[in-house]
CSV table of N, CA and C in Angstrom, one decimal:
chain,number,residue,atom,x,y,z
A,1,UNK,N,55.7,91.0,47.9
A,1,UNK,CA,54.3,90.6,47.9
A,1,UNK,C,54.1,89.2,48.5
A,2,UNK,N,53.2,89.3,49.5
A,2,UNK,CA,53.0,87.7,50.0
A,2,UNK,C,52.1,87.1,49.0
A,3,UNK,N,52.2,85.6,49.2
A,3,UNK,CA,51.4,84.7,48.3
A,3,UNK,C,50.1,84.3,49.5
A,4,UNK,N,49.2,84.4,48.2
A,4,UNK,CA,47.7,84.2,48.6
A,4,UNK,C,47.2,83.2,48.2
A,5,UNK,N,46.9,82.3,49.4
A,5,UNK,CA,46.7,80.8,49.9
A,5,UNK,C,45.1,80.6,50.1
A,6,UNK,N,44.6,79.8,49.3
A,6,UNK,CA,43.1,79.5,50.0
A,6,UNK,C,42.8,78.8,50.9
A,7,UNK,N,41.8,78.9,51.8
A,7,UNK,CA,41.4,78.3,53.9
A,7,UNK,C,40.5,77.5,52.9
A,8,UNK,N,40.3,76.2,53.9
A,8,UNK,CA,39.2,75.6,53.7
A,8,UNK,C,37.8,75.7,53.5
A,9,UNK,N,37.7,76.4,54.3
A,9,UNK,CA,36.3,77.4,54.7
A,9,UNK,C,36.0,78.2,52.9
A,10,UNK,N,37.1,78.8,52.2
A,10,UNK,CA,37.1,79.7,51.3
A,10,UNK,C,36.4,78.3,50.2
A,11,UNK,N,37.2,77.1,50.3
A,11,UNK,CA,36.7,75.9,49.3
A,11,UNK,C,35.9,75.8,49.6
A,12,UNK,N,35.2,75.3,50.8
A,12,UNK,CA,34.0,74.7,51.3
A,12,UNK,C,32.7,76.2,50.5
A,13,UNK,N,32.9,77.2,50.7
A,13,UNK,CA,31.8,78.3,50.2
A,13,UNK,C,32.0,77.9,48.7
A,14,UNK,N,33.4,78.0,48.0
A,14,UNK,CA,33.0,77.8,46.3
A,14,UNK,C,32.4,76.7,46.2
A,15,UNK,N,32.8,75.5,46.9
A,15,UNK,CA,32.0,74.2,46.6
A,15,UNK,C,30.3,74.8,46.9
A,16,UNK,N,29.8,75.0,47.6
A,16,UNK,CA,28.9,75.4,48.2
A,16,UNK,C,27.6,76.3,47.1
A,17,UNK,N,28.4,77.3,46.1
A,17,UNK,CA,27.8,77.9,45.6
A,17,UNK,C,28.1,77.1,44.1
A,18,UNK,N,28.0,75.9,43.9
A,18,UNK,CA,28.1,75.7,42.7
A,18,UNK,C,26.7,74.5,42.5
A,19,UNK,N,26.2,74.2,44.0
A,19,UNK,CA,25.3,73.3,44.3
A,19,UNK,C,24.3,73.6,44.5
A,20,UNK,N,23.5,73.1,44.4
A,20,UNK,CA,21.7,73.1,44.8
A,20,UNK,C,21.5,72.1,45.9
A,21,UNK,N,22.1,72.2,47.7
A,21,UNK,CA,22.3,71.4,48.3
A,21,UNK,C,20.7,71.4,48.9
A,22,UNK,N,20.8,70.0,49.2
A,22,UNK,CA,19.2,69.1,49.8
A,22,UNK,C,19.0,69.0,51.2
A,23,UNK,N,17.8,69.1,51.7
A,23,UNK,CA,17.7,68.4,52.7
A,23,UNK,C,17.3,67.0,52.9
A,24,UNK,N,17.8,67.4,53.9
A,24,UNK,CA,16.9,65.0,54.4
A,24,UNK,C,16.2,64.9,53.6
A,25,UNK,N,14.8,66.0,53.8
A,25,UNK,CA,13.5,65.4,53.0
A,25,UNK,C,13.6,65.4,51.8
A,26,UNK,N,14.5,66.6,51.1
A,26,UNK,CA,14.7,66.6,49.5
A,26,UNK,C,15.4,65.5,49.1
A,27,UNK,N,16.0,64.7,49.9
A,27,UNK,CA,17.3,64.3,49.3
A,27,UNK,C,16.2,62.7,49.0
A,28,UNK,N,15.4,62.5,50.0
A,28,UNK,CA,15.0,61.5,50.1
A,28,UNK,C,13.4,61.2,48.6
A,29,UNK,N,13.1,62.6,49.0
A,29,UNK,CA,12.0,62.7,47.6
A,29,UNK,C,12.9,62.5,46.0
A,30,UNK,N,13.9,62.7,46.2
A,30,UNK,CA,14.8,62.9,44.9
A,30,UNK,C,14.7,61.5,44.9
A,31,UNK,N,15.5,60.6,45.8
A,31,UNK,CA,15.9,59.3,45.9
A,31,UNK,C,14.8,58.3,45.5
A,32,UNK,N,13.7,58.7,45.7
A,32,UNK,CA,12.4,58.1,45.5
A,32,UNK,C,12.2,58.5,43.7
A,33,UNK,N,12.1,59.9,43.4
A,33,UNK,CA,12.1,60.1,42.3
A,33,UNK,C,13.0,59.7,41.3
A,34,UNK,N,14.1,58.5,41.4
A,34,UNK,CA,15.4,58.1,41.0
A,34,UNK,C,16.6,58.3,41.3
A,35,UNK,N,16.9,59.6,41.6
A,35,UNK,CA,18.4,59.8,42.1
A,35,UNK,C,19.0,59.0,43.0
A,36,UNK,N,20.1,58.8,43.0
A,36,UNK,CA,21.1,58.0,44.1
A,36,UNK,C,22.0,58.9,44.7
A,37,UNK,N,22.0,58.2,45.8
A,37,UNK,CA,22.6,58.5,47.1
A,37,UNK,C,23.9,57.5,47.3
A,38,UNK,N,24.6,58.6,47.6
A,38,UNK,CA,25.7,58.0,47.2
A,38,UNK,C,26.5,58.6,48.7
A,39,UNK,N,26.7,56.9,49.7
A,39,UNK,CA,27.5,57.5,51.0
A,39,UNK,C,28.8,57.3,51.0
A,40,UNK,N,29.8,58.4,51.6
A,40,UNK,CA,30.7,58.7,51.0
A,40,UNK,C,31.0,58.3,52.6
A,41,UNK,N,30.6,57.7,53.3
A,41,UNK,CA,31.3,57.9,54.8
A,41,UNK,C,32.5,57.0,54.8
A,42,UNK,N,33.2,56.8,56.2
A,42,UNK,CA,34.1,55.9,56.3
A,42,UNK,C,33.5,54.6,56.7
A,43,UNK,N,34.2,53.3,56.9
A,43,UNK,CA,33.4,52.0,57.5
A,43,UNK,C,33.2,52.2,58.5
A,44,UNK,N,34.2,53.3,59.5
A,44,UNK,CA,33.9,53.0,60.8
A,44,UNK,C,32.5,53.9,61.1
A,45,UNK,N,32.7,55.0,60.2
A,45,UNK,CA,31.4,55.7,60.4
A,45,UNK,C,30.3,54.9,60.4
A,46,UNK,N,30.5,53.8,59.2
A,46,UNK,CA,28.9,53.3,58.9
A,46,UNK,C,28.6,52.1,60.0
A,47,UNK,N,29.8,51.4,60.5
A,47,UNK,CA,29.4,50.4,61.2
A,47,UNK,C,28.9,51.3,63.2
A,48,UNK,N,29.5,52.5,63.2
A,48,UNK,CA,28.9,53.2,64.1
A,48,UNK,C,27.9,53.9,64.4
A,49,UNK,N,27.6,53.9,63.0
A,49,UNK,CA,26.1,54.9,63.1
A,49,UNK,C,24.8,54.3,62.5
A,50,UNK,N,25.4,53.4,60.9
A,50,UNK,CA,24.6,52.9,60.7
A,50,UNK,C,24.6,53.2,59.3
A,51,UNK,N,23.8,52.2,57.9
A,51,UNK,CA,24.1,52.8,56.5
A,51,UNK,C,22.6,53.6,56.1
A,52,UNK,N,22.8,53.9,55.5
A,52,UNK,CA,21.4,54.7,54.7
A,52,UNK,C,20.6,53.6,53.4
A,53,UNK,N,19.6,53.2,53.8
A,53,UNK,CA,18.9,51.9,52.7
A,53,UNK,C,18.8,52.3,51.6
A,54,UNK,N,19.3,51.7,50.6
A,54,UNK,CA,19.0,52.0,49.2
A,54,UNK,C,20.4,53.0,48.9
A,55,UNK,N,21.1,53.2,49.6
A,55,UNK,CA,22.2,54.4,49.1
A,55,UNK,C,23.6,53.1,48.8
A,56,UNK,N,24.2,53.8,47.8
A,56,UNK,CA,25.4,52.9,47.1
A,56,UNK,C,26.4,53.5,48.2
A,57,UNK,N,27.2,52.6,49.1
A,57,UNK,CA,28.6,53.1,49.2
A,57,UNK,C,29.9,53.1,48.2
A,58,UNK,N,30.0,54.3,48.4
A,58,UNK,CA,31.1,54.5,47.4
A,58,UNK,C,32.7,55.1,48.6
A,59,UNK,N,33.5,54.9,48.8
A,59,UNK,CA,34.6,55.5,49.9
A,59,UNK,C,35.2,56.5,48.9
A,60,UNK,N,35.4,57.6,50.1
A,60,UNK,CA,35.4,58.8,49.2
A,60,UNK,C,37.1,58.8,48.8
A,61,UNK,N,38.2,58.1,49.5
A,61,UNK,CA,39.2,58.1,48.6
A,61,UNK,C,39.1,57.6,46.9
A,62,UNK,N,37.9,56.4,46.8
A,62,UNK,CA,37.6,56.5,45.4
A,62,UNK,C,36.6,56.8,44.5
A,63,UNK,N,36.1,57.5,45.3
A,63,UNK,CA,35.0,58.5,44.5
A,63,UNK,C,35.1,59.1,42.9
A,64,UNK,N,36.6,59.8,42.9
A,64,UNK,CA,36.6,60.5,41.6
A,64,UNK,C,36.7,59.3,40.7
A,65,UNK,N,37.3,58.0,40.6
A,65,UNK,CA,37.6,57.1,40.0
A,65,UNK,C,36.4,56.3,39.1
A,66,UNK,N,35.8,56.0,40.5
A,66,UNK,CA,34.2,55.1,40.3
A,66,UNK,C,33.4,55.8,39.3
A,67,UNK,N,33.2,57.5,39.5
A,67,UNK,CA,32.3,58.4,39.0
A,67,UNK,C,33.4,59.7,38.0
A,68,UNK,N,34.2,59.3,37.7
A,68,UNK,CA,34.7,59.9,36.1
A,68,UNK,C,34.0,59.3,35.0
A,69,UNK,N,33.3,59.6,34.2
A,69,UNK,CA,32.7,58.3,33.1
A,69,UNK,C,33.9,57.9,32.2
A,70,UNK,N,35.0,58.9,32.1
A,70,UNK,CA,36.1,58.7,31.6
A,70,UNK,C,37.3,57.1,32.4
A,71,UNK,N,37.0,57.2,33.2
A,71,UNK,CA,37.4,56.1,33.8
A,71,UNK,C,37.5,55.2,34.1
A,72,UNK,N,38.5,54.0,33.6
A,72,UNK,CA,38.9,52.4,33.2
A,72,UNK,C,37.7,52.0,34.6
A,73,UNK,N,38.1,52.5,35.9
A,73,UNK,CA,37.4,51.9,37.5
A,73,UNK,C,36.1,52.6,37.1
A,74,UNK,N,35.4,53.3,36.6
A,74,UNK,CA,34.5,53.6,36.7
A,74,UNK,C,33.4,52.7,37.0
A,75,UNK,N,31.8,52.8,37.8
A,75,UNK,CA,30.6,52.2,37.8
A,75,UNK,C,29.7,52.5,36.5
A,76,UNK,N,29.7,52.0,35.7
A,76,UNK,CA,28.9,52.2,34.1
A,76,UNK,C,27.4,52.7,34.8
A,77,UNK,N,27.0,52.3,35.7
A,77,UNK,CA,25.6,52.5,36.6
A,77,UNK,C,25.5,54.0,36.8
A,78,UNK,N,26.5,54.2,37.7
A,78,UNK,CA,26.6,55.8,38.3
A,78,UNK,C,27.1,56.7,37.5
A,79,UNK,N,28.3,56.4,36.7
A,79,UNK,CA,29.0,57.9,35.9
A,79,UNK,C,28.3,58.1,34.7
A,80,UNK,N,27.1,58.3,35.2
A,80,UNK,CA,26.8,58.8,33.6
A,80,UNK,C,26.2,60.4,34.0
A,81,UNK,N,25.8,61.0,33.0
A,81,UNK,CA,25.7,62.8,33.1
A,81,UNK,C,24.4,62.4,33.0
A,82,UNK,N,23.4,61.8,32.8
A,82,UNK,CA,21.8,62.1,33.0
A,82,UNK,C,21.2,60.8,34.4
A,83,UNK,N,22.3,60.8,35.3
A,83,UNK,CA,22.1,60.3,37.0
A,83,UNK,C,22.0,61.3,37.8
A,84,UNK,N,21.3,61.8,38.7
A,84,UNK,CA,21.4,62.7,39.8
A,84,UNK,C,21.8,61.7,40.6
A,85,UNK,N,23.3,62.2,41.3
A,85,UNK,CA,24.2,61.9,42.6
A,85,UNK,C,24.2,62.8,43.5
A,86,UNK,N,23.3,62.5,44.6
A,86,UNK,CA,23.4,62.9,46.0
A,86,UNK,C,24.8,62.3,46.6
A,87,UNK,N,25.3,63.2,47.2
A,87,UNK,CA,26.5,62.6,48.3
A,87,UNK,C,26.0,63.0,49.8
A,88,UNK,N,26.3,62.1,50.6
A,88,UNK,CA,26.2,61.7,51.8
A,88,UNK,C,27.4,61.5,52.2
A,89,UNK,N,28.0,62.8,53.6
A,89,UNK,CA,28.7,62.1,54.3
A,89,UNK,C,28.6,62.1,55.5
A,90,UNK,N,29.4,62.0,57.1
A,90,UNK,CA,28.8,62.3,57.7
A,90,UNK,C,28.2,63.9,58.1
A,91,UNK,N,28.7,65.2,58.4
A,91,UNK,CA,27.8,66.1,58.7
A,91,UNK,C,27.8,67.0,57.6
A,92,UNK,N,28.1,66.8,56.0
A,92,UNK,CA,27.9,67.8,55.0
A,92,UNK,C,28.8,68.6,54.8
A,93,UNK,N,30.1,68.5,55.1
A,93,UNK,CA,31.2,69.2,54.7
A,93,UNK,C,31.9,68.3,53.4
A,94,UNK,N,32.4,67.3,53.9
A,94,UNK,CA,33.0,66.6,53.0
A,94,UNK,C,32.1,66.3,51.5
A,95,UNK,N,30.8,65.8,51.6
A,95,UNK,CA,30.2,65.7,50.7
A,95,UNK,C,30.5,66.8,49.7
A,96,UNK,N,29.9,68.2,50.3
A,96,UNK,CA,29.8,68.9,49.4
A,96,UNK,C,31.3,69.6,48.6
A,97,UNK,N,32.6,69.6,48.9
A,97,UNK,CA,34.0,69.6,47.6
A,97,UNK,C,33.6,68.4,47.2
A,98,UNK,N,33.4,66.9,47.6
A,98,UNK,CA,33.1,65.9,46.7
A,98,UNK,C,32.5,66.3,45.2
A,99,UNK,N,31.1,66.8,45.5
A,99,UNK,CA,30.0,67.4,45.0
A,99,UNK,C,30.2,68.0,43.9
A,100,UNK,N,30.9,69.1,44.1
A,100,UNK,CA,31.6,70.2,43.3
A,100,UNK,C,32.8,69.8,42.5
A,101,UNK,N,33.4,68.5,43.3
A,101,UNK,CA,34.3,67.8,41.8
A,101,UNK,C,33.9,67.4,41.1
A,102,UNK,N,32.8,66.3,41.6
A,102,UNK,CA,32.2,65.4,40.5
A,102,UNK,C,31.6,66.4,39.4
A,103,UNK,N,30.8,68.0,39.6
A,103,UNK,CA,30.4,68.4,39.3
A,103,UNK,C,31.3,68.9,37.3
A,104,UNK,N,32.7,69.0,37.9
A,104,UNK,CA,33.6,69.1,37.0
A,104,UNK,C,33.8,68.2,35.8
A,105,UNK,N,33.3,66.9,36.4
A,105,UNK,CA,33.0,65.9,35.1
A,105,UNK,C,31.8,65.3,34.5
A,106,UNK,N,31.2,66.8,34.5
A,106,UNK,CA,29.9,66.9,34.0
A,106,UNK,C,28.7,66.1,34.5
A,107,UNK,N,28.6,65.8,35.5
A,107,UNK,CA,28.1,65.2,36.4
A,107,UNK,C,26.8,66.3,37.4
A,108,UNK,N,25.7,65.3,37.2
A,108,UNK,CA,24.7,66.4,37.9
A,108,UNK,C,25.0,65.9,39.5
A,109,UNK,N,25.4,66.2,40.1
A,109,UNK,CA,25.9,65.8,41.5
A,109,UNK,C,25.6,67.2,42.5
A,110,UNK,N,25.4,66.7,43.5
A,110,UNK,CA,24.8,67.4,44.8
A,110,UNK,C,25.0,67.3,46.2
A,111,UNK,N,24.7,67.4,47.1
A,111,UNK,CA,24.8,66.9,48.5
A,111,UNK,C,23.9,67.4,49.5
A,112,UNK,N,24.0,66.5,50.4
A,112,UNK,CA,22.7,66.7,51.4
A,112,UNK,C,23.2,67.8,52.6
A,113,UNK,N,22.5,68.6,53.1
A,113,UNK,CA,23.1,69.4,54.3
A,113,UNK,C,23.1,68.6,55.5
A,114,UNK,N,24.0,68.8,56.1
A,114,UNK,CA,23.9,68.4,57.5
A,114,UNK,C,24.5,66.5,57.2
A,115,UNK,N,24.3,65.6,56.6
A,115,UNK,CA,25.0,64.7,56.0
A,115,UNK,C,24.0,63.7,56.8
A,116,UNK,N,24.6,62.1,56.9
A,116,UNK,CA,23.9,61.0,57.7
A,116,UNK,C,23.5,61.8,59.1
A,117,UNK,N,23.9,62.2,59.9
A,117,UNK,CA,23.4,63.1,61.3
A,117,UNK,C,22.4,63.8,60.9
A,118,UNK,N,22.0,64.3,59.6
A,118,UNK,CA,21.1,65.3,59.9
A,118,UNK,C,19.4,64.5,59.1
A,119,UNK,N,20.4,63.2,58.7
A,119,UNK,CA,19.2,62.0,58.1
A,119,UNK,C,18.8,61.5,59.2
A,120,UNK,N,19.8,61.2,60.2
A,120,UNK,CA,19.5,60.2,61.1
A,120,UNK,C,18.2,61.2,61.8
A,121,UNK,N,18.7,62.3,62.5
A,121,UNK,CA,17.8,63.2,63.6
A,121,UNK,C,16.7,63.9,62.6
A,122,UNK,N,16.3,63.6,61.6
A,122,UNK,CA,15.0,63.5,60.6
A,122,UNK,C,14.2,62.3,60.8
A,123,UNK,N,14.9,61.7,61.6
A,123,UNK,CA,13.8,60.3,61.2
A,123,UNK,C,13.5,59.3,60.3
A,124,UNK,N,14.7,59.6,59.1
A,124,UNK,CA,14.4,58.7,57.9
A,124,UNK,C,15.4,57.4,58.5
A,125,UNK,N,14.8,56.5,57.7
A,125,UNK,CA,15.4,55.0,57.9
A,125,UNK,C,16.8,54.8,58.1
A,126,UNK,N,17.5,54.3,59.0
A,126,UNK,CA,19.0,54.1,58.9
A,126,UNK,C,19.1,52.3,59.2
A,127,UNK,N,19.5,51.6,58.3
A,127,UNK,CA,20.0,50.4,58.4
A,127,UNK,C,21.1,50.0,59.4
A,128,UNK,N,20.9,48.8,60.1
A,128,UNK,CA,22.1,49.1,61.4
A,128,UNK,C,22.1,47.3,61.0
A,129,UNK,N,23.4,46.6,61.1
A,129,UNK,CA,23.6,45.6,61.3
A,129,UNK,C,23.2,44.8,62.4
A,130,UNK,N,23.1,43.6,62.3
A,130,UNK,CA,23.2,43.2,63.5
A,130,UNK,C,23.5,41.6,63.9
């Protein structure tokens, strides 16, 4: 009997169905309503595209750390279980396994479809250095 290996695609759908994922606009009415936004991109992403105003960067190598409430690194701000965390990355893949981890430590966490690309070609605000 061969051994049965899970595809990306197979994680990306269970992450998927454990979320109530947002659009731009929702993500942004949420954000207004309190929730945070939380961008998981890379630097080079954000210095290329641009940050999202009012959203916390968090880099997704330390994502689980910042946001375990169990954890010494943790942000006392963010890991708490009555915060709604949107994730942002670039086009909505990544965010959403993010999403579905954080989800595991009891965390109301979420993510936006389509990621900063699909904020940016919405027309909501993107902060650009200069």
């Amino acid at each position: 009997m061969e051994d049965r290996y899970a595809t990306v695609d197979e994680l990306l759908d269970d992450a998927r169905r454990q979320l109530q994922r947002l659009s731009p606009a929702d993500a942004d009415a949420a954000a207004r309503d309190g929730a945070q936004l939380i961008d998981i991109r890379s630097h080079t992403q954000r210095e290329r595209d641009g940050a999202l105003p009012g959203a916390t960067f968090i880099p997704r190598n330390v994502l689980e750390w910042r946001l375990d409430p169990a954890s010494a690194q943790c942000d006392p701000d963010l890991a708490r279980r009555n915060v709604r965390l949107i994730l942002i990355c670039d086009e909505g893949y990544q965010s959403s396994l993010a999403a579905a981890t954080l989800r595991l430590f009891g965390l109301d966490a979420t993510d936006m479809i389509g990621g900063f690309q699909a904020w940016r070609a919405a027309g909501f605000p993107v902060a650009v250095d200069s």
